[in-house]
Tab-separated table of C-alpha atoms in Angstrom:
chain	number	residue	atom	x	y	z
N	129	UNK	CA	4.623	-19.548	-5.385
N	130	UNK	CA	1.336	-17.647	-6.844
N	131	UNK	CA	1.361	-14.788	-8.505
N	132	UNK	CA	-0.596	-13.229	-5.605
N	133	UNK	CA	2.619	-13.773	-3.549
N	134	UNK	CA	5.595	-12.855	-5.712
N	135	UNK	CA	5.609	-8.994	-6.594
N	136	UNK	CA	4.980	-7.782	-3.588
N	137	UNK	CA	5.961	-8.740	0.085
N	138	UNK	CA	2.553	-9.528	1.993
N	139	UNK	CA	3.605	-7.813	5.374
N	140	UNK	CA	4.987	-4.040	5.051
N	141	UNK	CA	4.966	-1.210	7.294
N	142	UNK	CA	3.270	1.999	6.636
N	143	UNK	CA	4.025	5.385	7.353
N	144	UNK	CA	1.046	7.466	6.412
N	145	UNK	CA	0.323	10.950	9.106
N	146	UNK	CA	3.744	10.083	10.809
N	147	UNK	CA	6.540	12.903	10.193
N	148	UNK	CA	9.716	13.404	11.884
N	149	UNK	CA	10.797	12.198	15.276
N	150	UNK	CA	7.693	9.952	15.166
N	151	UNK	CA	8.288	8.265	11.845
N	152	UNK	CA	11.934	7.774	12.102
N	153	UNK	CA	10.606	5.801	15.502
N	154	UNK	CA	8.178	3.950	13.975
N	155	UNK	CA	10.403	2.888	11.013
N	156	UNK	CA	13.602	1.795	13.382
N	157	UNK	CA	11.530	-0.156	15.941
N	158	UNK	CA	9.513	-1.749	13.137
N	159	UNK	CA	13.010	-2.394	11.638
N	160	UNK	CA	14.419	-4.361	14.770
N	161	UNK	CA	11.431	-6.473	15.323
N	162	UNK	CA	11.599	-7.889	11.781
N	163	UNK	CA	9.818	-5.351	9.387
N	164	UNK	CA	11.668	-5.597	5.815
N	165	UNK	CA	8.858	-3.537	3.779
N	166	UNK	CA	8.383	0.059	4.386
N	167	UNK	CA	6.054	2.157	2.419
N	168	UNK	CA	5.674	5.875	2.132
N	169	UNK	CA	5.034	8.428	-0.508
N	170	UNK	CA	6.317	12.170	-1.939
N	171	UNK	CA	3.188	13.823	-0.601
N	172	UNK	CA	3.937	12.156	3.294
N	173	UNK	CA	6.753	14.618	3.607
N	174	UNK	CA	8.216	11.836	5.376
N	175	UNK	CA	10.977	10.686	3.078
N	176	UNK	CA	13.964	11.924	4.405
N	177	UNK	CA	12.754	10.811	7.754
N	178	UNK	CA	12.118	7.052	6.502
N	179	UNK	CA	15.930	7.369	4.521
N	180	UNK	CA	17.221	8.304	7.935
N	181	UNK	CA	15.914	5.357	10.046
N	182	UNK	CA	16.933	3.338	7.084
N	183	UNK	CA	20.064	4.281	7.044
N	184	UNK	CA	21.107	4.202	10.664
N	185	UNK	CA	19.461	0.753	11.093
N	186	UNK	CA	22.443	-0.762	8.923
N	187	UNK	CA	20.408	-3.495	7.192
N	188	UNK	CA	21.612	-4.481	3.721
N	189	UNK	CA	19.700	-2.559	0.989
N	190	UNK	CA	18.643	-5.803	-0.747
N	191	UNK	CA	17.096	-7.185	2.591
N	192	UNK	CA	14.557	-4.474	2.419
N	193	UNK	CA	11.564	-3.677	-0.140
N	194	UNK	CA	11.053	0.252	0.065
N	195	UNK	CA	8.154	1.453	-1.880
N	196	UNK	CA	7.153	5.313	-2.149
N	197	UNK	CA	4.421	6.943	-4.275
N	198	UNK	CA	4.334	9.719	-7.052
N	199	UNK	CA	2.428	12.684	-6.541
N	200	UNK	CA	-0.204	14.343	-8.642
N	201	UNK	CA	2.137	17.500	-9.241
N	202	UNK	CA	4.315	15.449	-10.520
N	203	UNK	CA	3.151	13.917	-13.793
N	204	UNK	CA	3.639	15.990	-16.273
N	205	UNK	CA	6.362	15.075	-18.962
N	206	UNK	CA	9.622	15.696	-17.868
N	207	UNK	CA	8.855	16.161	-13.752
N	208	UNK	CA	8.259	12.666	-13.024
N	209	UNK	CA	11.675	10.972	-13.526
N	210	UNK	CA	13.244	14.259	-11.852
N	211	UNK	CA	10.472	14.098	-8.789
N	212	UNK	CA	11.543	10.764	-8.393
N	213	UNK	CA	15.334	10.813	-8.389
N	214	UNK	CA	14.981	13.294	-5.381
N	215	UNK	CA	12.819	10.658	-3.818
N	216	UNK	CA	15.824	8.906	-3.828
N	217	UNK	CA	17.822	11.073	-2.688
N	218	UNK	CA	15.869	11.592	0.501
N	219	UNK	CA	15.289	7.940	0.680
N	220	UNK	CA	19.421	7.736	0.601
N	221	UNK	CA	19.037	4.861	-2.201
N	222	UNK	CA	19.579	4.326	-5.658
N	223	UNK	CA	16.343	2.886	-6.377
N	224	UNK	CA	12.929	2.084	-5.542
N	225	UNK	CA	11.807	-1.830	-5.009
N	226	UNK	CA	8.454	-0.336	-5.998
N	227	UNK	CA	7.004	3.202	-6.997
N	228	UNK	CA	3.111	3.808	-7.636
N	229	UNK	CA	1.252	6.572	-8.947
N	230	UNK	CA	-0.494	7.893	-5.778
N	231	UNK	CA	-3.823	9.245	-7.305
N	232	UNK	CA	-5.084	9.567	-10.992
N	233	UNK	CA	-4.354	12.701	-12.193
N	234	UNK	CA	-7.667	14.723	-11.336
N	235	UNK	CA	-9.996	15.351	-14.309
N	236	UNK	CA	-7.474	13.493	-16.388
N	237	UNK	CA	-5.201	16.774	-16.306
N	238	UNK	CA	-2.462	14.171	-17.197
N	239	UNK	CA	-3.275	11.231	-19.318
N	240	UNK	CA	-2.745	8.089	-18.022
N	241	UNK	CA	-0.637	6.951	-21.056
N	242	UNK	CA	1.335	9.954	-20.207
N	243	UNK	CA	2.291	9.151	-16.631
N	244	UNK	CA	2.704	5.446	-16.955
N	245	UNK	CA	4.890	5.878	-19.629
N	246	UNK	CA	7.618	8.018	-17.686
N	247	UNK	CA	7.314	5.449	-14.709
N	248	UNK	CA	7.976	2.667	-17.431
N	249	UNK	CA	10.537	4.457	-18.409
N	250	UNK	CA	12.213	5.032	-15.083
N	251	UNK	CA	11.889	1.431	-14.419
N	252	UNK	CA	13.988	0.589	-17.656
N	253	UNK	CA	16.249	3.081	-16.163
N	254	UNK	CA	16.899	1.501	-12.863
N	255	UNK	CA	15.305	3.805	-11.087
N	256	UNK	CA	12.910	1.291	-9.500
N	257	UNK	CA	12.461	-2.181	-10.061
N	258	UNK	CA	8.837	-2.502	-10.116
N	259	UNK	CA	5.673	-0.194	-10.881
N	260	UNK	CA	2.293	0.273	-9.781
N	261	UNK	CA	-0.827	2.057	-9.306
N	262	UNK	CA	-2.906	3.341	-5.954
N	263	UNK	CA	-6.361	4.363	-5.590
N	264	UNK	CA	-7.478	3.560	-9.663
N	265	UNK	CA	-10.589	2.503	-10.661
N	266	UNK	CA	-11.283	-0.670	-12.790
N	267	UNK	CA	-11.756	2.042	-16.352
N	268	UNK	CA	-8.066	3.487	-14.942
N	269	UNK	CA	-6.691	0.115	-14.688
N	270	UNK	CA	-8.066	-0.287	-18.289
N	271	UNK	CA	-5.842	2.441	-19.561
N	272	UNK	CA	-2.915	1.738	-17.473
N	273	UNK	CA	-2.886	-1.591	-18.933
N	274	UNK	CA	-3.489	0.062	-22.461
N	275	UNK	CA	-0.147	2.224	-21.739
N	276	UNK	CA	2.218	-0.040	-20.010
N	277	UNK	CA	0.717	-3.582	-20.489
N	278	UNK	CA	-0.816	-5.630	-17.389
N	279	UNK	CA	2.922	-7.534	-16.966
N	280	UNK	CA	4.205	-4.040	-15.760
N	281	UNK	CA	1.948	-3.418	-13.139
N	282	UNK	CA	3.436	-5.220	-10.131
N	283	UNK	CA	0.161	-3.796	-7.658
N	284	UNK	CA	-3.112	-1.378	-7.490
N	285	UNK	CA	-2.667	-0.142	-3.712
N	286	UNK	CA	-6.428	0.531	-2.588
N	287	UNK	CA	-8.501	1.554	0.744
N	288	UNK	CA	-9.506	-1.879	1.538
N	289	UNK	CA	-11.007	-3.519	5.180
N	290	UNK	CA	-13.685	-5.432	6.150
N	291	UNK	CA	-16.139	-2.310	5.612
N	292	UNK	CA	-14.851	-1.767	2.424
N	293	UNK	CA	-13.833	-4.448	0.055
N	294	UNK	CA	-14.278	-3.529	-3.206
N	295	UNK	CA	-14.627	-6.629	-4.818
N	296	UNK	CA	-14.958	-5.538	-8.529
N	297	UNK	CA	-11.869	-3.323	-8.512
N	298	UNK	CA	-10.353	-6.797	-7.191
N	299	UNK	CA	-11.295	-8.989	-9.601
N	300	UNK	CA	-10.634	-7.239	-12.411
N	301	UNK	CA	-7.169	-6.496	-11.104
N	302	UNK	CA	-6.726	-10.286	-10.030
N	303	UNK	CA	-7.833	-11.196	-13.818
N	304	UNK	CA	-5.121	-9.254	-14.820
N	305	UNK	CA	-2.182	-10.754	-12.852
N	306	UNK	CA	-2.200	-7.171	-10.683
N	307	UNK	CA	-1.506	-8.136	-7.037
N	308	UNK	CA	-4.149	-5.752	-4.534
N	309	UNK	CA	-2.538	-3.901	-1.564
N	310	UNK	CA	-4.561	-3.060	0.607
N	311	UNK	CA	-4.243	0.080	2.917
N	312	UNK	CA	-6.398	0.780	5.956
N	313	UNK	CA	-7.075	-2.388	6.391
N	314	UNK	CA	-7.950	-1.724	9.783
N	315	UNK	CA	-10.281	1.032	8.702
N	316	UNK	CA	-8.616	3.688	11.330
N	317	UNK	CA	-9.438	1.124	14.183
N	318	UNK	CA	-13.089	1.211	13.362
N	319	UNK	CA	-12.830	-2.936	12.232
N	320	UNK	CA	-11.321	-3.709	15.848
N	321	UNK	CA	-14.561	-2.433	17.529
N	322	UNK	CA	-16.559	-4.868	15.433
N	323	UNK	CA	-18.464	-7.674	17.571
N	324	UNK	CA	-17.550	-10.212	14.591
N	325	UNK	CA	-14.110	-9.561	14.575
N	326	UNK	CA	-13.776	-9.302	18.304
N	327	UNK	CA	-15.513	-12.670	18.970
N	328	UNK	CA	-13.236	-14.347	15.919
N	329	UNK	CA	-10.049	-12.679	17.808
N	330	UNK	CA	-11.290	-14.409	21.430
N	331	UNK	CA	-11.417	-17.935	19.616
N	332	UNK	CA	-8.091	-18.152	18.110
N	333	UNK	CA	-6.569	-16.054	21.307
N	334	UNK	CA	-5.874	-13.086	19.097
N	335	UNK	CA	-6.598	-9.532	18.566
N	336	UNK	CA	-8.728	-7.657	16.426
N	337	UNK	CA	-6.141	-5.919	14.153
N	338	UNK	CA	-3.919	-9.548	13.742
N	339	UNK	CA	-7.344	-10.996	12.444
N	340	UNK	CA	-8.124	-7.759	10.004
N	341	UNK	CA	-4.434	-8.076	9.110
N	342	UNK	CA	-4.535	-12.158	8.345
N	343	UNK	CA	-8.047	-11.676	6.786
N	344	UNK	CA	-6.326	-9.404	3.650
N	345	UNK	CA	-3.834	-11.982	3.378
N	346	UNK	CA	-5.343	-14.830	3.308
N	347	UNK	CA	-7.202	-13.119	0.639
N	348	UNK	CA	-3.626	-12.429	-1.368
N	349	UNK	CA	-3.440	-8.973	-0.911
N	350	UNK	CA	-0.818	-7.187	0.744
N	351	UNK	CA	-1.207	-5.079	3.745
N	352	UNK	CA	0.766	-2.190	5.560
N	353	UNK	CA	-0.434	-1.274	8.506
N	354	UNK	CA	1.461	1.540	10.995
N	355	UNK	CA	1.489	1.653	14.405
N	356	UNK	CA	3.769	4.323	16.257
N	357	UNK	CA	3.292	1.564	19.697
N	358	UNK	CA	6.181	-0.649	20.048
N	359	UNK	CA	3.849	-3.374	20.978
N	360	UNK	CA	0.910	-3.093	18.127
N	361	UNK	CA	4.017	-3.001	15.485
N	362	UNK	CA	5.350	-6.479	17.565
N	363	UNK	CA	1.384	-7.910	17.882
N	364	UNK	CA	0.570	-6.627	14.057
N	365	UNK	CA	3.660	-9.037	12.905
N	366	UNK	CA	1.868	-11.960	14.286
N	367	UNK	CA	-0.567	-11.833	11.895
N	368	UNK	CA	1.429	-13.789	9.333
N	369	UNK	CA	1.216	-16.809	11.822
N	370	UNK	CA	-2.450	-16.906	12.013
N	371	UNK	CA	-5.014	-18.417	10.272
N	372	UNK	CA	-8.845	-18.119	10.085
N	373	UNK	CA	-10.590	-21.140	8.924
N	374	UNK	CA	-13.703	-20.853	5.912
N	375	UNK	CA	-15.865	-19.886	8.068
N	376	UNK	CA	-14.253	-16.946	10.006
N	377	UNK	CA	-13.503	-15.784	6.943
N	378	UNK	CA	-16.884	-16.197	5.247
N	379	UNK	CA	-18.337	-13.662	8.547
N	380	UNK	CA	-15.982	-11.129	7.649
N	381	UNK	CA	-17.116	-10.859	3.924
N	382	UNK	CA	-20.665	-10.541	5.427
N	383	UNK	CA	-19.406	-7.283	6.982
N	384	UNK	CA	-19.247	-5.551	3.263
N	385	UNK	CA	-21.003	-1.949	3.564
N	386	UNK	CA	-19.050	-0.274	0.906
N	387	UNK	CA	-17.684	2.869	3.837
N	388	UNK	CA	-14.845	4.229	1.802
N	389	UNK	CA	-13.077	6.582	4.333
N	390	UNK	CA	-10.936	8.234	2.028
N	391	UNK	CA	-12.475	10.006	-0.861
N	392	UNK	CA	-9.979	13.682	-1.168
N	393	UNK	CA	-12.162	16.217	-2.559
N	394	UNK	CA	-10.693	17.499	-5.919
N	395	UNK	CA	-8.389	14.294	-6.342
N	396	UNK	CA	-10.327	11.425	-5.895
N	397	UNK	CA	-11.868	9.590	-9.359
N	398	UNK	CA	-15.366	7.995	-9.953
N	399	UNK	CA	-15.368	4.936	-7.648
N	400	UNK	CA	-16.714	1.878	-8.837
């Protein structure tokens, strides 16, 4: 097995915009049709929903790999262990497969060595069993790496699709052992409207989002798509079945344009 393959499960299920009713939905039906990765995060407001559907679903806690995400309030010393032991409690586990700093702390309010440290340190407490990074540039990654050391840093999760594939945020990170994950890998559905990816879903009888999907993989990354339709969650799981040959994949990286959709004003760093 590659490194690529072992931190982090390729196939999750995410839960970003769903709350309540709708996410404990998503999370149960994505649960019973095979889903063992579930990813959400403090600022999602979502926790105690996820927990729930966890809990009533009665798998085994070691079948599943439950990742959530620290928030930018949170970093300061002494409020990240506390922020994230309540995570838990929501989550109705005693620890994390994987937690990740959401953003960068904005204008470097908290140092990186600052944050990373506490996270190592909840790691060597049990808290979770692996730690990462989300939405860092290659100069965060730098100091992250400088704080921690690159064996820590199980995954950088990062806007990533056909539109947008940040390639030198990727190789850096791929230098450094640090598995991508890549979210909106769809690009909010604008990727399944694309003639390219349409006409390489009609050859191998598939759809749009299982070729987006298999695309990232077949790449190494990880992807975690949601879907609150019973049948996208079911089609999205195909993905890991299909596979696009050198060529189909070689038309998709022609469809680079650098369209980052998510960009928070206030929060967001310098992107390479």
């Amino acid at each position: 097995m590659s490194i690529l393959t072992q931190k982090v499960p390729a196939f999750g299920l995410g839960t970003f915009r769903l709350q309540g009713q709708v996410v404990i939905d998503s999370v149960s039906t994505g649960l019973e049709l095979g889903y063992r990765a579930i990813d959400t995060a403090q600022i999602y407001e979502n926790e105690a929903d996820v927990g729930q559907a966890i809990a009533d679903s009665g798998i085994p806690r070691d079948e599943l790999f439950i990742t959530s995400k620290i928030w930018i309030a949170n970093f300061a010393e002494g409020q990240l262990i506390p922020s994230l032991k309540e995570s838990l409690r929501k989550l109705k586990t005693d620890y994390l497969d994987l937690t990740l700093i959401h953003w960068p702390s904005p204008e470097d309010q908290v140092p990186v060595a600052e944050f990373m440290g506490q996270l190592l340190e909840a790691k060597r407490m049990g808290l979770t069993r692996q730690i990462g990074i989300s939405n860092f540039t290659i100069d965060l990654m730098k100091q992250a790496i400088a704080a921690v050391g690159a064996e820590h840093i199980a995954t950088n999760q990062i806007e990533l699709h056909p539109y947008l594939q940040n390639q030198h945020v990727v190789d850096f990170a791929t230098a450094n052992g640090i598995q991508i994950t890549s979210y909106m890998t769809l690009a909010y559905g604008e990727v399944l409207k694309d003639p390219v990816i349409q006409q390489i879903a009609e050859h191998h009888e598939a759809t749009p989002a299982q070729v987006a999907l298999a695309w990232a993989m077949q790449l190494g990354y990880a992807v975690i798509p949601s879907s609150t339709n019973h049948a996208n969650l079911e089609s999205n799981l195909k993905a890991m079945q299909l596979t696009l040959s050198p060529a189909d994949m070689a038309q998709i990286a022609g469809l680079e344009r650098g369209h980052r959709l998510t960009s928070p004003k206030g929060i967001a760093p310098k992107w390479d």
